mmCIF file of C-alpha atoms in Angstrom:
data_model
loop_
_atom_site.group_PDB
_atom_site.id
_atom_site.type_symbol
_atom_site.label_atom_id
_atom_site.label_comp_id
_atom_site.label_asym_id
_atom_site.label_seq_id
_atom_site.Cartn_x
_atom_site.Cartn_y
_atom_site.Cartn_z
ATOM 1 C CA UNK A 245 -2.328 1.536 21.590
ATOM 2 C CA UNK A 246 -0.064 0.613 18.492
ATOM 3 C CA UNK A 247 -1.112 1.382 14.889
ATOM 4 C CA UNK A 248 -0.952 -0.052 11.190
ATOM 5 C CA UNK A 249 -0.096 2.689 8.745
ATOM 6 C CA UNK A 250 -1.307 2.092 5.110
ATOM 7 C CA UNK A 251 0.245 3.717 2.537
ATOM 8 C CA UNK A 252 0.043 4.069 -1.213
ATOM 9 C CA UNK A 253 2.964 4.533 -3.274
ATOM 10 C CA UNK A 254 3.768 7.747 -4.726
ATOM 11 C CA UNK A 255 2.609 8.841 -8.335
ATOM 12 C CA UNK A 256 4.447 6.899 -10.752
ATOM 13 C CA UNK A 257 6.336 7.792 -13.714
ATOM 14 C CA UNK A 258 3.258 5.235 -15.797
ATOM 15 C CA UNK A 259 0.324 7.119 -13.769
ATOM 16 C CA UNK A 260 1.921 10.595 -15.141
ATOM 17 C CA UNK A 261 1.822 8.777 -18.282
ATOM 18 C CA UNK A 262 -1.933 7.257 -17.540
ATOM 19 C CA UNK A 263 -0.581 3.798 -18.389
ATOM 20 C CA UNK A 264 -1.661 0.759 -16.778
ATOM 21 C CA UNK A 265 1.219 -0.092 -14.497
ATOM 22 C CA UNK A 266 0.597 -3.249 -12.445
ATOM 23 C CA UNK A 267 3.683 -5.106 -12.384
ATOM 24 C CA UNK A 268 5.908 -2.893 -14.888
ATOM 25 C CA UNK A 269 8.717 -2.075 -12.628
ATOM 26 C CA UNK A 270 8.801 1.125 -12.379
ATOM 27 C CA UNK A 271 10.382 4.890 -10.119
ATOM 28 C CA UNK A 272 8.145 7.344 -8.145
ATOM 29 C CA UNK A 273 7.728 10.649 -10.396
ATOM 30 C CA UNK A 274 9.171 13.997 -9.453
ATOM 31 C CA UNK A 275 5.627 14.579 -7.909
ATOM 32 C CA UNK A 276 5.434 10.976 -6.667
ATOM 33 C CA UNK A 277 8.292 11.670 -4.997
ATOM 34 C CA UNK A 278 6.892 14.817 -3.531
ATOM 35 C CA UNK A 279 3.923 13.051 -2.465
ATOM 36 C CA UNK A 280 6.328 10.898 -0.309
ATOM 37 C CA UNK A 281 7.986 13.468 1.955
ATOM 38 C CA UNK A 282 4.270 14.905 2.617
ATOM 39 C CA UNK A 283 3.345 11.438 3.661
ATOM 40 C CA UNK A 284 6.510 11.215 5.752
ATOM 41 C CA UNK A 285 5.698 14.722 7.436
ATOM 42 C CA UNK A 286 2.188 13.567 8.381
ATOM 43 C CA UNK A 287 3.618 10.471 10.364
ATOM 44 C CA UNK A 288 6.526 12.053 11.451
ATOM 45 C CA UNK A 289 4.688 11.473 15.288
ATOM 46 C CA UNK A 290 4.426 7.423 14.767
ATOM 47 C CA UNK A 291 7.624 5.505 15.993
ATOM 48 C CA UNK A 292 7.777 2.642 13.233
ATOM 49 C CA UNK A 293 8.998 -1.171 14.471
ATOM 50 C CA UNK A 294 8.244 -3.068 11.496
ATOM 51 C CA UNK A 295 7.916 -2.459 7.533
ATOM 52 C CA UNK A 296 6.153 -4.460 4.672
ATOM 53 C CA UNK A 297 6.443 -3.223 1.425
ATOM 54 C CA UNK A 298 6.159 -5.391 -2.413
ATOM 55 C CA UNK A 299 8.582 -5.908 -5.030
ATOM 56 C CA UNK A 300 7.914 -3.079 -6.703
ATOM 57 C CA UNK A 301 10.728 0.202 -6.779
ATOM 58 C CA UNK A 302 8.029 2.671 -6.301
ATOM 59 C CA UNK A 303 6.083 1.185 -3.397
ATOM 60 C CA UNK A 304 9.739 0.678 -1.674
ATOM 61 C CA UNK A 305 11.200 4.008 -2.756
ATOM 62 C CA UNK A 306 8.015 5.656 -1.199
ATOM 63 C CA UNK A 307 8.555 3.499 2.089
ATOM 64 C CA UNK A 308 12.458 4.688 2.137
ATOM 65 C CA UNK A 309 11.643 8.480 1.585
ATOM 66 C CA UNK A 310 8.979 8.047 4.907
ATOM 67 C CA UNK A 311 11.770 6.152 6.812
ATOM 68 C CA UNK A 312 14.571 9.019 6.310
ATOM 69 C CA UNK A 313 12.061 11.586 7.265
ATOM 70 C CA UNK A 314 12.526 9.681 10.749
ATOM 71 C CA UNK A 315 16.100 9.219 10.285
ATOM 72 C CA UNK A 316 15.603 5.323 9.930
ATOM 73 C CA UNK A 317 17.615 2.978 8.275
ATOM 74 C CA UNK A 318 15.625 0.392 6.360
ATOM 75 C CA UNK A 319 17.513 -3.363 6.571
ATOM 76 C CA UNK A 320 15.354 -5.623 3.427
ATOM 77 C CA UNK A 321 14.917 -8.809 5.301
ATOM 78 C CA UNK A 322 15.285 -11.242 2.368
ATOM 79 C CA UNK A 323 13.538 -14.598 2.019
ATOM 80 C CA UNK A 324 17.708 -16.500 2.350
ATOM 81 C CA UNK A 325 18.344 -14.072 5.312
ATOM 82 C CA UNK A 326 16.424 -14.223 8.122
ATOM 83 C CA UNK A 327 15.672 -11.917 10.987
ATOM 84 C CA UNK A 328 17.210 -14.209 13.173
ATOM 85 C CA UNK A 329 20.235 -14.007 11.406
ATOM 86 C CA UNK A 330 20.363 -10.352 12.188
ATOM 87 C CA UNK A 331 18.718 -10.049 15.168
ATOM 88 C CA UNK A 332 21.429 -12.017 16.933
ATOM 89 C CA UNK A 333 24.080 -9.660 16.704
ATOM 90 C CA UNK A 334 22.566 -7.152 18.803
ATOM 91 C CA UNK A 335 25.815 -5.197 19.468
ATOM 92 C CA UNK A 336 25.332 -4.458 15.972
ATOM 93 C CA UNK A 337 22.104 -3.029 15.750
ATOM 94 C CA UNK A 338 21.519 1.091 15.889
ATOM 95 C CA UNK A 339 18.420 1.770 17.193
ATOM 96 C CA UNK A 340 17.607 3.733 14.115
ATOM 97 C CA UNK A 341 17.425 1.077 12.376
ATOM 98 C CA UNK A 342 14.460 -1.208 11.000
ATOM 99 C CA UNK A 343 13.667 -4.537 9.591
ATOM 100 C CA UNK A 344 11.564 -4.389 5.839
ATOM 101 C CA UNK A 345 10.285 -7.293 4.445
ATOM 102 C CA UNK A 346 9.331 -6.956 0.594
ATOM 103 C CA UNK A 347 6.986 -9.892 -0.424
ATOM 104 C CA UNK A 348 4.899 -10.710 -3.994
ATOM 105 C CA UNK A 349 2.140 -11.021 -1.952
ATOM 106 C CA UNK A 350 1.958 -7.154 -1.532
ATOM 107 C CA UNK A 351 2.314 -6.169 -5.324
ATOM 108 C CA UNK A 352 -0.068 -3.914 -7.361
ATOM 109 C CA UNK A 353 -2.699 -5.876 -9.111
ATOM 110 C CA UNK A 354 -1.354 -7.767 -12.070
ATOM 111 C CA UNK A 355 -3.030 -6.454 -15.306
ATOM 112 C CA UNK A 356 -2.207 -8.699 -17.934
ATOM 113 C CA UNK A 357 -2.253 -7.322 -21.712
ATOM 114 C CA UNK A 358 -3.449 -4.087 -20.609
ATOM 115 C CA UNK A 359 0.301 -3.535 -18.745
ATOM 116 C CA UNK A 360 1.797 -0.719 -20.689
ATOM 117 C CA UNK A 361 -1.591 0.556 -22.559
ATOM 118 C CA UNK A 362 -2.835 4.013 -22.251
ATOM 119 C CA UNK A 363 -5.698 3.726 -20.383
ATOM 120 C CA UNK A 364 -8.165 6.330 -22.364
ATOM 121 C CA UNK A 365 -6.879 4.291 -25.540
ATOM 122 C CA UNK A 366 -8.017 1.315 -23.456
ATOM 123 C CA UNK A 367 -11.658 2.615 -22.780
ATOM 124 C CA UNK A 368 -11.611 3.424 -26.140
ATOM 125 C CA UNK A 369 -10.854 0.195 -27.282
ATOM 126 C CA UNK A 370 -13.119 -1.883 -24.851
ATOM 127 C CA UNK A 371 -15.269 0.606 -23.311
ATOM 128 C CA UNK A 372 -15.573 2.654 -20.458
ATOM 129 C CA UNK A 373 -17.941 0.449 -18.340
ATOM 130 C CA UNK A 374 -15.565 -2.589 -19.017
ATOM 131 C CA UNK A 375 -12.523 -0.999 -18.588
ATOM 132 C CA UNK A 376 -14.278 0.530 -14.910
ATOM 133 C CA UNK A 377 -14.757 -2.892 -13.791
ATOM 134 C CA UNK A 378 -11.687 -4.336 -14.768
ATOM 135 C CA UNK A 379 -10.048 -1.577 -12.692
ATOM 136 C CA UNK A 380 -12.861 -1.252 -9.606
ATOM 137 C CA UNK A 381 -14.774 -4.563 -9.517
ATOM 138 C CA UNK A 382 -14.167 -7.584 -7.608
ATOM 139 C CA UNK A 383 -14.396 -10.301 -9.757
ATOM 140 C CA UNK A 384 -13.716 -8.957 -13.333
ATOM 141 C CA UNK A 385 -10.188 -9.723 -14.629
ATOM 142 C CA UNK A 386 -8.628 -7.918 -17.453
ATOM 143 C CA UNK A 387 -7.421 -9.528 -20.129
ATOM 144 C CA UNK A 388 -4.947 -11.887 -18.946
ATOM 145 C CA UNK A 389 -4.452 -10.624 -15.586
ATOM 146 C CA UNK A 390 -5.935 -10.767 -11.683
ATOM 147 C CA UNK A 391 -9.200 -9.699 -10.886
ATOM 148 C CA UNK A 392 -9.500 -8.043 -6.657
ATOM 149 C CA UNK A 393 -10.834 -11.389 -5.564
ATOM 150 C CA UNK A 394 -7.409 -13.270 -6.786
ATOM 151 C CA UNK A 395 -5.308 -10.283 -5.568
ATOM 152 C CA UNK A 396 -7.300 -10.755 -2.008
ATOM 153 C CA UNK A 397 -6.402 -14.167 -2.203
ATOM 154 C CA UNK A 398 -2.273 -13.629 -2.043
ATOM 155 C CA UNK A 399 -2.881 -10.278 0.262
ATOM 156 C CA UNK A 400 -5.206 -11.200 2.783
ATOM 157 C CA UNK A 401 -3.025 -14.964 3.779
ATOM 158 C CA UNK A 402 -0.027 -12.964 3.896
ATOM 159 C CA UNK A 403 -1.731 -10.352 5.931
ATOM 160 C CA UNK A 404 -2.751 -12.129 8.716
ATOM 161 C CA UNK A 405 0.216 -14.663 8.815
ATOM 162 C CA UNK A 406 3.222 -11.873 8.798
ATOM 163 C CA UNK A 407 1.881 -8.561 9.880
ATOM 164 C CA UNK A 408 -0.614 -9.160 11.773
ATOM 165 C CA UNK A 409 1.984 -11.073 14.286
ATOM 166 C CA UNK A 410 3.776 -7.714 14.613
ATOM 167 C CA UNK A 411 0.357 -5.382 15.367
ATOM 168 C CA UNK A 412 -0.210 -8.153 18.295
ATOM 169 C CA UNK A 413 2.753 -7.812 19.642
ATOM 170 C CA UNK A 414 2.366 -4.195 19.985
ATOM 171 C CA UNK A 415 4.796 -3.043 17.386
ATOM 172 C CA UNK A 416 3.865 0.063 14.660
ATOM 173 C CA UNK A 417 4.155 -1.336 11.376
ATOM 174 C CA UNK A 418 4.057 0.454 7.821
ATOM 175 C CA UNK A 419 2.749 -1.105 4.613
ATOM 176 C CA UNK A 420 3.675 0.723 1.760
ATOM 177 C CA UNK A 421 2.262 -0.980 -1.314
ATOM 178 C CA UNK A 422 -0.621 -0.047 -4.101
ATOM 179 C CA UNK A 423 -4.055 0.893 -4.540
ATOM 180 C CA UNK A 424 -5.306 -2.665 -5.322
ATOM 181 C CA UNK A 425 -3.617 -4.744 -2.652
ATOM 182 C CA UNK A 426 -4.315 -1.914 0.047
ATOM 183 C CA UNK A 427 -8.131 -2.341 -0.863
ATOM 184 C CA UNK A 428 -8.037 -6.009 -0.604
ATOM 185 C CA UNK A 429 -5.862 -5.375 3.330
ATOM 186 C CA UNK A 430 -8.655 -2.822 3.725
ATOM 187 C CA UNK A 431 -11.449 -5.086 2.739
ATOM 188 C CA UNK A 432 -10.347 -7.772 4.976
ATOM 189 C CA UNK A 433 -9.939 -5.591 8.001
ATOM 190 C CA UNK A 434 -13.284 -3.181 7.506
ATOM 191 C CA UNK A 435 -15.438 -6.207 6.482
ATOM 192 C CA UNK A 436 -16.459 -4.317 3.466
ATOM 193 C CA UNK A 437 -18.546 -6.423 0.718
ATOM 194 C CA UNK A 438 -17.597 -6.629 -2.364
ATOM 195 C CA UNK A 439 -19.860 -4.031 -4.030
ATOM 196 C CA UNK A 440 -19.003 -1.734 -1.954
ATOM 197 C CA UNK A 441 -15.204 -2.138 -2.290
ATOM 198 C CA UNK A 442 -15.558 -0.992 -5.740
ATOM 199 C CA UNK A 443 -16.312 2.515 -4.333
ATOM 200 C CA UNK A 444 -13.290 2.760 -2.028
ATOM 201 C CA UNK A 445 -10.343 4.983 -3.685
ATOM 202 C CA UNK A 446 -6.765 5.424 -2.098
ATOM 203 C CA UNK A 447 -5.058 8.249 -3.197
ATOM 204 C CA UNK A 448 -1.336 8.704 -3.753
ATOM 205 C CA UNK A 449 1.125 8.256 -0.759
ATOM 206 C CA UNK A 450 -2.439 9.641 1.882
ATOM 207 C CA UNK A 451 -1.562 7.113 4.454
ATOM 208 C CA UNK A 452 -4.593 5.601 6.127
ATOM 209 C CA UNK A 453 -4.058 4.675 9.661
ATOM 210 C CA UNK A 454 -5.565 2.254 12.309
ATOM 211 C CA UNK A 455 -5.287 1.571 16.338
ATOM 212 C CA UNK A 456 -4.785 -1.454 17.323
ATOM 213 C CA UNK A 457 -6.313 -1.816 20.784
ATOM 214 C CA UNK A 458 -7.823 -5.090 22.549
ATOM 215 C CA UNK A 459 -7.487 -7.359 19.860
ATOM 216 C CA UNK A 460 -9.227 -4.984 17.372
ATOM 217 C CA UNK A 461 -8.145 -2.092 14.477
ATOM 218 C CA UNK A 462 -9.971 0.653 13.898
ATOM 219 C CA UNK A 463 -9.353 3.585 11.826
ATOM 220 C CA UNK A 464 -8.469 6.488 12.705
ATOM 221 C CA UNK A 465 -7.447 9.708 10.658
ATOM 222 C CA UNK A 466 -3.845 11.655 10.683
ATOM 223 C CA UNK A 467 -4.281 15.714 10.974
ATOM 224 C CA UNK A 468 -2.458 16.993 8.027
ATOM 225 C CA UNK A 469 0.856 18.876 9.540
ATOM 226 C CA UNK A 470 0.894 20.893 5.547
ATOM 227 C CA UNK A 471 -1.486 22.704 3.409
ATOM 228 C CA UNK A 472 -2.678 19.571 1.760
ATOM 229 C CA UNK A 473 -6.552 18.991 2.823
ATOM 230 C CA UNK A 474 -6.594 14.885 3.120
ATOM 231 C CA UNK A 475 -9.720 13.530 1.631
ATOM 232 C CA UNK A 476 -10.867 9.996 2.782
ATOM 233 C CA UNK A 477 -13.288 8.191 0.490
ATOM 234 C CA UNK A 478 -14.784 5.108 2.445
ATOM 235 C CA UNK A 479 -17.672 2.885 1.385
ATOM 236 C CA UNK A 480 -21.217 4.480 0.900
ATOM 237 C CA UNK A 481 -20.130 7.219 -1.389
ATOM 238 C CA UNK A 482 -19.468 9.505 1.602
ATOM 239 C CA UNK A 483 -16.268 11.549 2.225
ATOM 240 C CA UNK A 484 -14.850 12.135 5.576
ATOM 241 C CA UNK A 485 -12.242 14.916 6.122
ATOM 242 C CA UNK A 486 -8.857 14.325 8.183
#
């Protein structure tokens, strides 16, 4: 069996400030950054092959903090340079060593006008029921920005061209990205309906792991290796302990 590790990025320095993020470039937190090295002691068992990570510094400074914990060096694979063009010199690559692609397909949710705002100042400005389903439901967009459905629409195509072909071909592969375009990988992959999606929350650098195993993935849960209880939140309202 091989696996696909999900992770969210570390807390932010805009979710210590409670601002909408989205694609504001921004760095992992002290705690965010904290957050990481748990993460990276919880898969410290999983021999990675392959990483996938956005455009975004604090989705790939999360991914970078997991990869040291295994002493790995991550090579960015970029779109004028590819694989191949590594690959080939095979005397020159340490086996510590692994391939990261960082695509736009992967970034957070793009928020449009609310980028930048407080969010209580937003609820207080639109309300709390439309500022919970610009942030939870599947086809409301914020002001200017991408509802779930459109961010499904870049994740899910990208999903099954690029990392899919590594899970088949047996490798473990980390995604490090954000909450919104880990719920659209997640809604592809668990079949969940589009209520229910609204219901599924991903907490800060938790990774969420499946098996890959005759064609299928299925989750499975990581025993926490610290004295951080891991709390899974999956469609239905019910919580399942890892």
């Amino acid at each position: 069996m091989n696996y696909l590790i999900l992770v969210r990025h570390g807390e932010s320095r805009w979710n210590l400030s409670n601002k909408f993020t989205g694609w504001v470039d921004v760095p992992l937190s002290e705690r965010g950054i904290g957050e990481a090295l748990a993460a990276a002691k919880e898969l410290a068992g999983f021999k990675l092959d392959e990483a996938y990570t956005s455009e975004l510094t604090r989705a790939q400074e999360t991914l970078l903090l997991i990869l040291a914990r295994q002493n790995r060096t991550g090579i960015f694979m970029h779109e004028d340079e590819p694989e191949s063009a590594w690959m080939k010199y095979s005397e020159k690559i340490d086996r510590t060593e692994i391939p990261i692609r960082a695509d736009h397909a992967l970034n957070e949710r793009y928020y449009g006008r609310l980028q930048g705002m407080n969010k209580d100042r937003a609820r207080e400005r639109f309300g709390e029921a439309r500022v919970l389903a610009w942030r939870r439901g599947f086809a409301d967009r914020p002001p200017g920005g991408e509802s779930l459905r459109d961010v499904c629409g870049r994740v899910v195509p990208y999903f099954r061209r690029r990392i899919m072909a590594g899970i088949r071909a047996g490798k473990n592969v980390i995604v490090a990205a954000h909450g919104n375009s880990l719920r659209a990988a997640i809604k592809y992959i668990e079949g969940i309906s589009d209520e229910n999606i609204a219901r599924l929350e991903l907490h800060p650098a938790e990774p969420v792991v499946y098996g890959y195993r005759n064609g299928r993935l299925a989750r499975r849960f990581v025993v926490p290796t610290y004295d951080r209880p891991i709390l899974w939140k999956i469609p239905g309202g019910r919580r399942k302990r890892g």
